[in-house]
Short mmCIF file of C-alpha atoms in Angstrom, two decimals:
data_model
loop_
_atom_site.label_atom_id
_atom_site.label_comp_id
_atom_site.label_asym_id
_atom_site.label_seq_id
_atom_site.Cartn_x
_atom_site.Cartn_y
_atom_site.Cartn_z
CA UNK A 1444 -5.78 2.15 -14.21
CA UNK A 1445 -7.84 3.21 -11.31
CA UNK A 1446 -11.57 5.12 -12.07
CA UNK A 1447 -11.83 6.94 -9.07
CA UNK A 1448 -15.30 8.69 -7.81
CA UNK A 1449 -15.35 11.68 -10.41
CA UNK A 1450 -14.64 9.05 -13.01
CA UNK A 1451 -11.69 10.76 -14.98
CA UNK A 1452 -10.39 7.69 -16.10
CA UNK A 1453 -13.27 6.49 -17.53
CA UNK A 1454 -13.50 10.05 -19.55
CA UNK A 1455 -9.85 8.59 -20.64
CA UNK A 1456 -11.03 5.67 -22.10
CA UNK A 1457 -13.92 7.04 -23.99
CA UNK A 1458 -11.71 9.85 -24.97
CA UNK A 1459 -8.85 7.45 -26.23
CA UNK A 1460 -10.95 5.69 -28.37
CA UNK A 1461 -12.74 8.71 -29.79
CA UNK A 1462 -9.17 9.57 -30.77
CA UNK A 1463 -8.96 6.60 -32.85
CA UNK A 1464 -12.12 7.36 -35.06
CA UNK A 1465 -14.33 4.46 -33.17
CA UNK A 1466 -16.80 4.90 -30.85
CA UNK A 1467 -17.55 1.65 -29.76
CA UNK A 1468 -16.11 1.64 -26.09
CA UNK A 1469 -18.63 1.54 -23.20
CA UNK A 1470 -16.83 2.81 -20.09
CA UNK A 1471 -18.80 2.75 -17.02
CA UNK A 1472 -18.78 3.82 -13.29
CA UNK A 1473 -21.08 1.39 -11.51
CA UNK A 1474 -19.63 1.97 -7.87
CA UNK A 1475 -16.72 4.38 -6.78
CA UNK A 1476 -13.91 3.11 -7.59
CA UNK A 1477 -14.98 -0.19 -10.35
CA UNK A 1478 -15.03 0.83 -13.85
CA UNK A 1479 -16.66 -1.33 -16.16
CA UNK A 1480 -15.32 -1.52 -19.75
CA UNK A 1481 -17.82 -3.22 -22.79
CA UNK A 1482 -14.43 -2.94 -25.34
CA UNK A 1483 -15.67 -4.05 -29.00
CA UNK A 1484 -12.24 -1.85 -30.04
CA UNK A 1485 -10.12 -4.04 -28.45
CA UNK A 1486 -8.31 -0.96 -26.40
CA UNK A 1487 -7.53 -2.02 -23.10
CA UNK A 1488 -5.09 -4.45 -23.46
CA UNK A 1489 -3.22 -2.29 -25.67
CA UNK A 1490 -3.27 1.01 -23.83
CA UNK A 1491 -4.51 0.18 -20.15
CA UNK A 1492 -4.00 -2.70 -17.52
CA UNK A 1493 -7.19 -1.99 -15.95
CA UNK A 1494 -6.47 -3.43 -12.11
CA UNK A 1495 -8.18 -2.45 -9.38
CA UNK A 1496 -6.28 -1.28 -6.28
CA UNK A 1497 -7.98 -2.35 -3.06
CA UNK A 1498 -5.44 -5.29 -2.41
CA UNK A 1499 -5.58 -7.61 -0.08
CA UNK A 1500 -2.55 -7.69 2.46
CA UNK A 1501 -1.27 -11.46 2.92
CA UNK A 1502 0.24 -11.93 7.26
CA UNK A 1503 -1.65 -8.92 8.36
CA UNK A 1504 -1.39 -8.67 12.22
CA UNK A 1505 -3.41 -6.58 13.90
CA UNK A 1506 -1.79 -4.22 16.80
CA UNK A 1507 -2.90 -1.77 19.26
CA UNK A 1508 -1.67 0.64 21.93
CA UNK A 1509 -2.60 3.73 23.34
CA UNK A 1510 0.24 6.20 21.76
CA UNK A 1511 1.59 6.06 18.31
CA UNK A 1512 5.19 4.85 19.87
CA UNK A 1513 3.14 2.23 21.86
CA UNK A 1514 1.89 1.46 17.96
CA UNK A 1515 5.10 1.41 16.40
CA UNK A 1516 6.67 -1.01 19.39
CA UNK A 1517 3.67 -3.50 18.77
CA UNK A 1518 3.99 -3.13 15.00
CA UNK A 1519 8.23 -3.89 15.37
CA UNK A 1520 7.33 -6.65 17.56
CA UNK A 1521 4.99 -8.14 15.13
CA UNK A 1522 7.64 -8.12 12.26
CA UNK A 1523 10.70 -9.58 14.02
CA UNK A 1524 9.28 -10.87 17.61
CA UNK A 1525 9.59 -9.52 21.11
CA UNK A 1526 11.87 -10.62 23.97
CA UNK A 1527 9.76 -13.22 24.27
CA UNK A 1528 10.09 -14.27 20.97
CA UNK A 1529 13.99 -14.45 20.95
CA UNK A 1530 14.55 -18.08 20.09
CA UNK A 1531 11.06 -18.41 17.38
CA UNK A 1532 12.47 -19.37 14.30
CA UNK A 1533 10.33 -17.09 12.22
CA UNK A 1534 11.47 -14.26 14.61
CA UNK A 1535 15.32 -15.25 14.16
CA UNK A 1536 14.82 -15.61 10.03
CA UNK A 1537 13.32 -11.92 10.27
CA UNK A 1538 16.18 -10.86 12.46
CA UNK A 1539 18.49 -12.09 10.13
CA UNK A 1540 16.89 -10.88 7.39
CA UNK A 1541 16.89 -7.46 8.49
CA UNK A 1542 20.38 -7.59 9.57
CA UNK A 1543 21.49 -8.92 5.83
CA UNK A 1544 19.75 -6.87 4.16
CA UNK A 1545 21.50 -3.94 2.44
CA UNK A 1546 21.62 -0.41 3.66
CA UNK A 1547 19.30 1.77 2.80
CA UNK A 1548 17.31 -1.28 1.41
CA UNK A 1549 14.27 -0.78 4.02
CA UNK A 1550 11.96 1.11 2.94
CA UNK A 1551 8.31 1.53 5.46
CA UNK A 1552 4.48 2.53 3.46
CA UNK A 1553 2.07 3.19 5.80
CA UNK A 1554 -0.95 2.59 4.40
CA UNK A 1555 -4.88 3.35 5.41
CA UNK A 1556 -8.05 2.09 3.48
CA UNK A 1557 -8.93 5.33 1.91
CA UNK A 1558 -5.46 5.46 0.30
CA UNK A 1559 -6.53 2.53 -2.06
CA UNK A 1560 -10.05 3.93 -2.71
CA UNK A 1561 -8.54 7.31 -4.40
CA UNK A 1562 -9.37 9.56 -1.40
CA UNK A 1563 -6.75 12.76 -1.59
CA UNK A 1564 -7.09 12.99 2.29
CA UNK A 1565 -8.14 10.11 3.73
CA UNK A 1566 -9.27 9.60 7.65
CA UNK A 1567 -5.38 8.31 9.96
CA UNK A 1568 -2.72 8.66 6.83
CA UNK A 1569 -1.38 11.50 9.18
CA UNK A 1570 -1.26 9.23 12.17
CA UNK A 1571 -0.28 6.39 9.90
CA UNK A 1572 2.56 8.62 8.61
CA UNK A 1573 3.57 9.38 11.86
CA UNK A 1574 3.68 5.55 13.05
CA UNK A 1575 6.00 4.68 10.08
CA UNK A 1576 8.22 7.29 11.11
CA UNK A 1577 8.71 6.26 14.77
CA UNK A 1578 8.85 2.51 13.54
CA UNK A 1579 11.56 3.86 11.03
CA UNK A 1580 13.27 5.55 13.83
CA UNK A 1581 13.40 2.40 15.96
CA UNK A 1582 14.39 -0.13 13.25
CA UNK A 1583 17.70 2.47 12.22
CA UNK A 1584 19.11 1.53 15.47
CA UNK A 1585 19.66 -1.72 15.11
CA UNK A 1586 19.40 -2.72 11.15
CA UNK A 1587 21.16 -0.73 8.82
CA UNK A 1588 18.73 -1.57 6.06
CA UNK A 1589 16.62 1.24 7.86
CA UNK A 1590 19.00 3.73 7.54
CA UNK A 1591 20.06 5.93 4.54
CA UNK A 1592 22.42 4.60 2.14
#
């Protein structure tokens, strides 16, 4: 269940138990995005699983370059090692991983901040978009698990 910042799915919850006859639910908005839930009914575990989606991402790397393919390159490099890496045995598992994997089986989410906070249009998913699509286009050539099945 996310409550995003006009707070519709807090109106669901007071709504839902209305339905029911009882009018006991408290469901508040305190800050965009956190809805807090006082549930004498006993609702939520029955009808929501109220988590909040601003995850944390475990081995983030952070990469930058100047072009979106410059981007892409430092993002590939970070998941299965550079020239440099060739003989790193995390690099080779990924490698190997990649090239085991099923095709079809790879599947890339770019993701920016304002994605998890509800926003319909938020700031660099176009430029994220466009990332994942170059980093697709450079992992189809040599794992088939990028390609289409």
């Amino acid at each position: 269940m996310r409550c995003d910042h006009a707070m519709r799915s807090c109106d669901a919850i007071m709504r839902c138990d209305a339905g029911r006859g009882v009018r006991n639910t408290i469901a508040l908005s305190p800050y965009p995005g956190l809805v807090r839930v006082d549930d004498a009914s006993s609702i939520l575990p029955t009808l929501y699983d109220p988590v909040y989606a601003l995850q944390c991402m475990p081995q983030s790397v952070v990469v930058s370059a100047e072009s979106i393919k410059g981007i892409a390159r430092e993002v590939l490099s970070a998941l299965i090692g550079g020239e440099e890496d060739m003989n790193d045995e995390q690099s080779k598992l990924a490698r190997q991983q990649f090239r085991t994997a099923e095709k079809g089986s790879l599947t890339i989410h770019p993701l920016v901040p304002g994605m998890c906070k509800g926003q319909t249009n938020p700031v660099m998913q176009h430029r994220s978009t466009k990332i994942g699509e170059e980093l697709s286009k450079m992992l189809k050539k040599s794992f088939a698990a990028a390609r289409k099945a």
